[in-house]
Amino acid sequence: MDTILDALMLSNPNVRYVVFGSVLLGCAAAVVGAFTVLRKRSLVGDAVAHSVLPGVCGAFLVTQTKHPLALLIGAFISGWLSLVVIDFITRKTRVKEDSAIGIVLSVFFGAGILMLTAIQQTGSAAQSGLDKFLFGKAASMLLDDVMIFGGVAALLIAIVALFFKEFFLLSFDRDFARVIGLRVPLLDLLLSTMTVLAVVVGIQAVGVVLMAALLITPAAAARYWTERLGIMVVLAGLFGMMAGVTGAYISTAAPSMPTGPWIVVVTSVVFLLSVLFAPRRGVVAQAVRYKRNRTQITDENILKALYQMGESASEFTTVHSTEEIHGHRRMQLLTLQQGLARLRRQGYVEHHHRGWCLTSEGIERGKRVARLHRLWEVYLSRHLHLAPDHVHDSAESIEHILTPELEEQLASELNYPEVDPHNSPIPYRKKAKQKPETGTRNA
Amino acid sequence: MIIHVENPALEIHNLTVSYHRKPVLWDIDLTVPQGTLAGIIGPNGAGKSTLIKSVMGLLPADSGYAQMFGEPLDRVRRRVSYVPQRESVDWDFPASALDVALMGRYARLGLFRRPRAADREMAMDCLKKVGMDGFAARQISQLSGGQQQRVFLARALAQDADLYLMDEPFAGIDAATEAAVIQLLTEMKQAGKTVIVVHHDLQSAADYFDWIVLLNMRLVASGPTDQIFTQELLERAYGGRLNVLSQVGELLQKQQFPARERKG
Amino acid sequence: MDAFWIILTGSLVAISCGTLGCYLVLRKMAMVGDAISHAVLPGIVLAFLFSGSRDPFTMLLGAGAVGLLSTFLIETIHRRGQLQEDASIGVVFTFLFAVGVILISMYAGQVDLDQDCVLYGEIAYVPLDLLYTKSGASLGPRTVWILGGVLLAVIALVSFAYKELAATTFDSQFAAAIGISTTLWHYALMGAVSLTTVASFESVGAVLVVAFLVIPPATAFLLTDKLPVMLGLSAVVGILSAAGGYALAVAIDGSIAGAMAVVGGAEFALALLFSPRYGIPARIKRKTHEELPSVS
């Protein structure tokens, strides 16, 4: 409990800069990662992450210290080299990008493992901390580390802010970016360099194995919440900060736990929540919209049925029993009953002893559905040259979706036909022939 | 102008196909008679490839169905051959021209059965018919675009089908190959086969085909070439989209509304 | 004798992975193989926890199912969730692998795996875990038997379903049009990859599985134009990396799995340089001296 408090209150100066550093690392990785994802280079990011390991080990072998600057330079070199090799294989041979990524990832990482295990065999005391780069351990960061890695992270965030417009164009439309005179190769180089740097600083918290998640997952989660790149990048950064805090906390509170996996799990949960609950693209929002569409279809079909029954009797306020309606329009009986109850609450039908009848609003709405149905049938037979027996199915669906504007456009394009292809009259609103209607739909 | 025939090789009934919930083909209803060389013509994005992919069951339909020789595809699969666009495969695949032609025989072999000597002979014959017998052992990426297209044709011939659906077989090939291919297709027609070709070039269409299907998200016309190749119908097919239709399509996508009401 | 068993184990993994890897590489799904090789980890840990033993069947089936599940998740998030495929792969495998590592550290006492072994395996311990007959005669290491069985299954799959796998890999639309189910063969292949990964995981770890899934097939792809030859060459390349990797590891006293991956990389580099048709120098030469094959 004390450690939780410590971490939260940031009372311990050591914890304070670990948390501060982790937040910066998470944010920088996620912000740079957003562009990696948008440029469809997610898995290249994964390869780079694995590929910094031999650089870290090499730097240690050369300098015999774990000075952050040395490790940073070593990691940067091998990370960059991996990018160059992937690019070379993809462009100069028949081997495709996915294989090139797989080859580079496994060979570089294999080399890293080989060096790491060889160093461990030599038994020099200073090396014991190197394997924290595999799964990450934020809490083992010292002030020096935080200064250097945090500094790089802050720099990355600043560069993204500075070049946002250029990066946006580059990710969105390379050709356009080139046409308007942006120096695309230079920007590519800058973004790649930033990806490598983001990986190098991020591995302090997550480790090389799962670093890809810190690049990809926050951006993927952010993608669900917005269609705008600016907001997406900011959101990804926020999610990355959450990941950073989690990492710092876990590694302070439960030192025996590997930090990286927890960071990844927390970020993945954020992703899952985004997939489920994001406003437009989320699973729940889609299910709600689906349900609403179905409800609308049911309601309008019932109103249309009542309207058509009234039409044949030339009397729209007659009371019809549920069975009668059911006989006219086949649907699940329960669905019909629920629909009638709903329509009654909304004031479109009235319930009388043993039956239902349309209110004046109900007549208007039922009439509108019948009108749209028949207008669409006319449209299909005139413009798609469909036979009269082929137009009904499509109209059954389209009648529910046409907006008042489209309805008016449709009617005037067809020059207000009197009857549909089956010779049923098209019921227009009184006096409304020339003017666009004002919203009767979804009232 | 939509002309229907009795006993068609291909019948499409009220077919609606959507891509990401947006209808790209609306209520297509047509028949193509047996023993014709038919062209599906229309501007870019008219849904020509979508139409034959959906007929072959490669894309799901919102409504409607297709029948070949009066039967659903699953019952006549052996009588139907499909030639995808050349760009749809990776030609770096380690196979020779003969290997690809031999794949045409796979349809007739059951699960797990290996091709026999007779199948190889047949595949070799088909390569000869398209003038590729000299390249049988050549790796397919070493072939030119026109040669690759011929190998695809050889594979289709090896299927020994009655109805051939070909997606843009004339795209990106040289004039000599184009002439050779159209010669071959004409011979196939004379042998009683039905060949339906997605084609983008209006200039040559009237010469090549004896039946034409004009498409632009909806069926504009379908019938014998001399009746379909009129200024008016061509203008209607190439004269842009139907405004209302496009708007309704976008609305369906935006509202995630089903293009067809669910049955039941 | 230990060296023999270790190299044999490495070779068995290399041949199984390389054979399946040929199809992954040709389908441009190498990174799905990478994803599976990480994603099976929680399955392995759970199989350990539930069965309380190393019963190979629980292990292979249980963890293999998780591998299949991961490919299903990747597809679902890609198609239904409309997330681009590379990001979908990245999200799914990192999550599953992370869960696996956490499970290991939580149940460290009960699970005979540790965090590092997950990455680079314990192939050096393979010769220690022997199988014996009732009379007490040694039958060789357990792992070798399991891997041998998996290899037989893999060979059976690619020889019986040669034409189905070839057709769906080269031209999936054509395959579907002639009635070969692309979905069925996709999942059959993914299932085989999962099974092989699980069987190999303990001895060689995730890294070497990826290395053997991608490097030998890609190397063979640079050397030949025939699928059967590519399958065979890939096995040869794999065996050479296993043997060479062992020698390297002994020489510098490091991880055997890491060394095998490095030697594989060196073989790929050699093919890149010296392949008569697809090597870089050959390509440059052809570009300058020869024109594209002309139309007949």
Coordinates of C-alpha atoms in Angstrom, one line a residue, chain A residues 87-438:
Chain A
D87 CA 14.4 -1.8 -47.3
F88 CA 17.3 -3.3 -49.3
I89 CA 15.9 -6.8 -49.4
T90 CA 12.4 -5.6 -50.3
R91 CA 13.7 -3.4 -53.2
K92 CA 16.5 -5.4 -54.6
T93 CA 15.3 -9.0 -54.4
R94 CA 12.1 -11.0 -55.2
V95 CA 11.6 -11.5 -51.4
K96 CA 8.6 -9.6 -50.3
E97 CA 8.4 -7.1 -47.4
D98 CA 6.7 -9.4 -44.9
S99 CA 9.5 -12.0 -45.3
A100 CA 12.2 -9.3 -45.2
I101 CA 10.8 -8.1 -41.9
G102 CA 10.7 -11.6 -40.5
I103 CA 14.2 -12.3 -41.6
V104 CA 15.7 -9.1 -40.2
L105 CA 13.7 -9.4 -37.0
S106 CA 14.8 -13.0 -36.2
V107 CA 18.4 -12.6 -37.3
F108 CA 19.1 -9.4 -35.5
F109 CA 17.3 -10.6 -32.4
G110 CA 19.0 -13.9 -32.6
A111 CA 22.3 -12.1 -32.8
G112 CA 21.3 -10.0 -29.8
I113 CA 20.4 -13.1 -27.8
L114 CA 23.7 -14.7 -28.8
M115 CA 25.7 -11.7 -27.6
L116 CA 23.6 -11.4 -24.4
T117 CA 24.1 -15.0 -23.4
A118 CA 27.8 -14.8 -24.3
I119 CA 28.2 -11.7 -22.1
Q120 CA 26.4 -13.4 -19.3
Q121 CA 28.8 -16.4 -19.5
T122 CA 31.8 -14.2 -19.1
G123 CA 30.3 -13.2 -15.7
S124 CA 31.3 -9.6 -15.5
A125 CA 29.2 -8.1 -12.8
A126 CA 28.1 -5.0 -14.6
Q127 CA 26.2 -6.9 -17.2
S128 CA 23.6 -8.4 -15.0
G129 CA 21.2 -5.6 -15.8
L130 CA 21.3 -6.0 -19.6
D131 CA 18.5 -8.6 -19.7
K132 CA 16.1 -6.0 -18.4
F133 CA 16.1 -4.8 -22.0
L134 CA 14.2 -7.9 -22.9
F135 CA 11.0 -7.2 -21.0
G136 CA 11.7 -3.8 -19.6
K137 CA 12.0 -2.4 -16.1
A138 CA 11.0 1.2 -15.7
A139 CA 11.9 1.4 -12.0
S140 CA 15.5 0.6 -12.6
M141 CA 16.0 3.9 -14.5
L142 CA 18.4 6.2 -12.8
L143 CA 18.4 10.0 -12.9
D144 CA 20.9 9.9 -15.8
D145 CA 18.6 7.6 -17.8
V146 CA 15.6 9.7 -17.2
M147 CA 17.4 12.8 -18.2
I148 CA 18.7 11.3 -21.5
F149 CA 15.8 9.1 -22.5
G150 CA 13.3 11.6 -21.3
G151 CA 15.1 14.3 -23.2
V152 CA 15.0 12.4 -26.4
A153 CA 11.3 11.6 -25.8
A154 CA 10.5 15.3 -25.3
L155 CA 12.5 16.1 -28.4
L156 CA 10.4 13.6 -30.5
I157 CA 7.1 15.0 -29.3
A158 CA 8.4 18.5 -30.1
I159 CA 9.4 17.4 -33.6
V160 CA 6.0 15.9 -34.3
A161 CA 4.3 19.1 -33.1
L162 CA 6.6 21.1 -35.3
F163 CA 6.2 19.0 -38.5
F164 CA 2.7 17.9 -38.0
K165 CA 1.4 19.3 -41.2
E166 CA 4.1 17.7 -43.3
F167 CA 3.8 14.3 -41.6
F168 CA 0.1 14.5 -42.1
L169 CA 0.4 14.9 -45.8
L170 CA 3.1 12.3 -46.0
S171 CA 1.0 9.7 -44.3
F172 CA -2.1 10.7 -46.1
D173 CA -1.1 11.2 -49.7
R174 CA 2.6 10.8 -50.6
D175 CA 2.1 11.8 -54.2
F176 CA 0.3 14.9 -53.3
A177 CA 3.0 15.7 -50.8
R178 CA 5.6 15.4 -53.5
V179 CA 3.6 17.4 -56.0
I180 CA 3.3 20.4 -53.7
G181 CA 7.0 20.4 -53.2
L182 CA 7.5 18.7 -49.8
R183 CA 10.9 16.9 -49.6
V184 CA 9.4 13.5 -49.2
P185 CA 12.6 11.4 -49.0
L186 CA 13.9 13.8 -46.4
L187 CA 10.7 13.6 -44.3
D188 CA 10.7 9.8 -44.7
L189 CA 14.2 9.7 -43.3
L190 CA 13.2 12.0 -40.5
L191 CA 10.2 9.8 -39.6
S192 CA 12.2 6.6 -39.8
T193 CA 14.9 8.1 -37.6
M194 CA 12.2 9.1 -35.1
T195 CA 10.7 5.6 -35.1
V196 CA 14.1 4.2 -34.3
L197 CA 14.6 6.8 -31.5
A198 CA 11.1 6.1 -30.1
V199 CA 12.0 2.4 -29.9
V200 CA 15.3 3.1 -28.3
V201 CA 13.7 5.2 -25.5
G202 CA 10.6 3.1 -25.2
I203 CA 12.5 -0.2 -24.5
Q204 CA 13.5 1.3 -21.1
A205 CA 9.9 0.8 -20.0
V206 CA 8.6 -2.1 -22.1
G207 CA 11.7 -4.0 -23.3
V208 CA 12.4 -4.9 -26.9
V209 CA 10.1 -8.0 -27.2
L210 CA 6.9 -6.1 -26.7
M211 CA 8.0 -2.6 -27.7
A212 CA 5.9 -2.9 -30.9
A213 CA 2.8 -2.8 -28.7
L214 CA 3.8 0.7 -27.4
L215 CA 4.1 1.9 -31.0
I216 CA 1.0 0.2 -32.5
T217 CA -1.7 -0.4 -29.9
P218 CA -2.3 3.2 -28.6
A219 CA -2.5 4.4 -32.2
A220 CA -4.8 1.5 -33.2
A221 CA -7.0 2.3 -30.2
A222 CA -7.1 6.0 -31.0
R223 CA -8.1 5.3 -34.5
Y224 CA -11.5 4.1 -33.3
W225 CA -12.4 7.4 -31.6
T226 CA -11.8 9.9 -34.4
E227 CA -11.5 10.4 -38.1
R228 CA -9.2 13.3 -37.6
L229 CA -5.4 12.8 -37.5
G230 CA -4.6 15.6 -35.0
I231 CA -7.0 14.2 -32.5
M232 CA -5.8 10.7 -33.2
V233 CA -2.2 11.6 -32.5
V234 CA -3.1 13.4 -29.3
L235 CA -5.3 10.5 -28.1
A236 CA -2.5 8.0 -28.9
G237 CA -0.1 10.1 -26.9
L238 CA -2.5 10.1 -23.9
F239 CA -2.9 6.3 -24.1
G240 CA 0.8 6.0 -24.3
M241 CA 1.2 8.2 -21.1
M242 CA -1.3 5.8 -19.4
A243 CA 0.9 2.9 -20.4
G244 CA 4.0 4.7 -19.1
V245 CA 2.4 5.4 -15.7
T246 CA 1.3 1.8 -15.5
G247 CA 4.8 0.6 -16.2
A248 CA 6.3 2.8 -13.6
Y249 CA 3.8 1.8 -11.0
I250 CA 4.0 -1.9 -11.7
S251 CA 7.8 -2.0 -11.6
T252 CA 7.8 0.0 -8.4
A253 CA 5.1 -1.9 -6.6
A254 CA 5.9 -5.4 -7.8
P255 CA 9.6 -5.5 -8.6
S256 CA 9.5 -9.2 -9.4
M257 CA 7.1 -8.6 -12.2
P258 CA 8.3 -7.9 -15.7
T259 CA 7.1 -4.4 -16.6
G260 CA 6.6 -4.7 -20.3
P261 CA 3.9 -7.3 -20.3
W262 CA 1.8 -5.3 -17.9
I263 CA 2.1 -2.2 -19.9
V264 CA 1.0 -4.1 -23.0
V265 CA -1.9 -5.7 -21.2
V266 CA -3.1 -2.3 -19.9
T267 CA -2.8 -0.8 -23.4
S268 CA -4.6 -3.7 -24.9
V269 CA -7.4 -3.3 -22.5
V270 CA -7.7 0.4 -23.7
F271 CA -7.7 -1.0 -27.2
L272 CA -10.5 -3.4 -26.4
L273 CA -12.6 -0.8 -24.7
S274 CA -12.1 1.4 -27.8
V275 CA -13.2 -1.4 -30.1
L276 CA -16.3 -1.9 -28.0
F277 CA -17.4 1.6 -27.0
A278 CA -16.0 4.1 -29.4
P279 CA -18.8 6.3 -30.6
R280 CA -19.2 5.6 -34.4
R281 CA -16.9 2.7 -35.1
G282 CA -17.3 0.8 -31.8
V283 CA -19.1 -2.5 -31.7
V284 CA -21.7 -1.3 -29.3
A285 CA -22.5 1.8 -31.3
Q286 CA -22.9 -0.3 -34.4
A287 CA -25.2 -2.7 -32.6
V288 CA -27.3 0.2 -31.4
R289 CA -27.5 1.6 -34.9
Y290 CA -28.4 -1.8 -36.2
K291 CA -31.1 -2.2 -33.6
R292 CA -32.4 1.3 -34.4
N293 CA -32.6 0.5 -38.1
R294 CA -34.5 -2.7 -37.4
T295 CA -36.9 -0.9 -35.2
Q296 CA -37.5 1.8 -37.8
I297 CA -38.1 -0.8 -40.4
T298 CA -40.6 -2.7 -38.2
D299 CA -42.5 0.5 -37.3
E300 CA -42.7 1.8 -40.8
N301 CA -43.8 -1.6 -42.1
I302 CA -46.6 -1.7 -39.6
L303 CA -47.7 1.9 -40.4
K304 CA -47.5 1.1 -44.1
A305 CA -49.6 -2.0 -43.6
L306 CA -52.3 -0.1 -41.8
Y307 CA -52.1 2.6 -44.4
Q308 CA -52.5 0.1 -47.3
M309 CA -55.4 -1.6 -45.5
G310 CA -57.1 1.8 -45.2
E311 CA -56.3 2.5 -48.8
S312 CA -58.2 -0.5 -50.1
A313 CA -61.2 0.4 -47.9
S314 CA -60.8 4.1 -48.7
E315 CA -61.1 4.7 -45.0
F316 CA -57.9 5.2 -42.9
T317 CA -59.3 5.3 -39.4
T318 CA -60.9 1.9 -39.4
V319 CA -59.9 -0.3 -36.4
H320 CA -57.9 -3.4 -37.4
S321 CA -57.2 -6.3 -35.0
T322 CA -53.6 -7.5 -34.5
E323 CA -54.4 -10.7 -36.4
E324 CA -55.7 -8.7 -39.4
I325 CA -52.5 -6.6 -39.5
H326 CA -50.5 -9.8 -39.1
G327 CA -52.4 -11.3 -42.0
H328 CA -51.6 -8.3 -44.1
R329 CA -47.9 -8.0 -43.3
R330 CA -46.0 -11.2 -42.3
M331 CA -43.6 -10.7 -39.4
Q332 CA -43.0 -12.3 -36.1
L333 CA -46.1 -11.8 -34.0
L334 CA -44.1 -10.7 -31.0
T335 CA -42.3 -8.1 -33.1
L336 CA -45.6 -6.8 -34.4
Q337 CA -47.0 -6.5 -30.9
Q338 CA -44.0 -4.7 -29.6
G339 CA -44.0 -2.5 -32.6
L340 CA -47.7 -1.6 -32.1
A341 CA -47.1 -0.8 -28.5
R342 CA -44.2 1.4 -29.4
L343 CA -46.1 3.2 -32.1
R344 CA -48.9 3.9 -29.7
R345 CA -46.5 5.4 -27.2
Q346 CA -45.2 7.6 -30.0
G347 CA -48.7 8.7 -31.0
Y348 CA -48.9 7.1 -34.4
V349 CA -51.6 4.5 -33.6
E350 CA -54.4 4.3 -31.1
H351 CA -55.6 1.3 -29.3
H352 CA -59.3 0.7 -29.3
H353 CA -61.2 -2.3 -28.1
R354 CA -59.6 -5.2 -29.8
G355 CA -57.9 -3.3 -32.5
W356 CA -55.6 -0.6 -33.7
C357 CA -56.1 2.5 -35.9
L358 CA -53.9 5.1 -37.3
T359 CA -53.8 8.6 -35.8
S360 CA -53.5 11.5 -38.3
E361 CA -49.7 11.5 -37.7
G362 CA -49.7 7.8 -38.3
I363 CA -51.6 8.2 -41.6
E364 CA -49.1 10.8 -42.8
R365 CA -46.1 8.6 -41.9
G366 CA -47.7 5.4 -43.4
K367 CA -48.5 7.4 -46.5
R368 CA -45.0 8.6 -46.8
V369 CA -43.6 5.1 -46.6
A370 CA -46.1 3.9 -49.2
R371 CA -45.2 7.0 -51.4
L372 CA -41.5 6.4 -51.2
H373 CA -42.0 2.7 -51.9
R374 CA -43.9 3.4 -55.1
L375 CA -41.7 6.3 -56.2
W376 CA -38.6 4.0 -55.9
E377 CA -40.4 1.4 -57.9
V378 CA -41.1 3.9 -60.6
Y379 CA -37.4 5.0 -60.5
L380 CA -36.2 1.5 -60.8
S381 CA -38.5 0.7 -63.7
R382 CA -37.6 3.9 -65.6
H383 CA -33.9 4.2 -65.0
L384 CA -32.8 0.6 -64.3
H385 CA -35.4 -0.8 -66.8
L386 CA -36.5 -3.4 -64.3
A387 CA -39.7 -5.4 -65.0
P388 CA -42.6 -4.5 -62.6
D389 CA -42.2 -7.9 -60.8
H390 CA -38.6 -7.1 -60.0
V391 CA -38.9 -3.7 -58.3
H392 CA -40.6 -4.6 -55.1
D393 CA -37.8 -6.1 -53.0
S394 CA -35.4 -3.1 -53.4
A395 CA -38.2 -0.7 -52.6
E396 CA -39.0 -2.6 -49.4
S397 CA -35.6 -1.5 -48.1
I398 CA -35.1 1.9 -49.8
E399 CA -38.5 3.2 -48.6
H400 CA -37.0 3.5 -45.1
I401 CA -33.9 5.4 -45.9
L402 CA -34.8 8.2 -48.3
T403 CA -34.4 11.6 -46.7
P404 CA -37.0 14.4 -47.5
E405 CA -34.4 16.1 -49.8
L406 CA -33.8 12.9 -51.7
E407 CA -37.6 12.2 -51.9
E408 CA -38.1 15.6 -53.4
Q409 CA -35.3 15.1 -55.9
L410 CA -36.7 11.7 -56.8
A411 CA -40.2 12.9 -57.3
S412 CA -39.2 15.9 -59.4
E413 CA -36.8 13.9 -61.5
L414 CA -39.6 11.5 -62.2
N415 CA -41.9 14.4 -62.8
Y416 CA -44.4 13.4 -60.1
P417 CA -45.8 10.2 -61.5
E418 CA -49.4 9.4 -60.6
V419 CA -49.0 5.6 -60.3
D420 CA -46.4 3.0 -59.6
P421 CA -45.5 0.2 -62.0
H422 CA -48.3 -1.9 -60.5
N423 CA -50.8 0.9 -61.1
S424 CA -51.1 1.7 -57.4
P425 CA -51.6 5.5 -57.0
I426 CA -48.7 7.4 -55.4
P427 CA -50.1 9.4 -52.5
Y428 CA -48.5 12.8 -52.4
R429 CA -48.9 15.2 -49.5
K430 CA -51.6 17.8 -50.1
K431 CA -50.2 21.0 -51.6
A432 CA -46.7 19.7 -51.2
K433 CA -46.1 18.8 -54.8
Q434 CA -43.8 21.7 -55.6
K435 CA -42.2 22.3 -52.3
P436 CA -39.6 20.2 -50.5
E437 CA -41.2 18.6 -47.5
T438 CA -40.2 19.5 -44.0

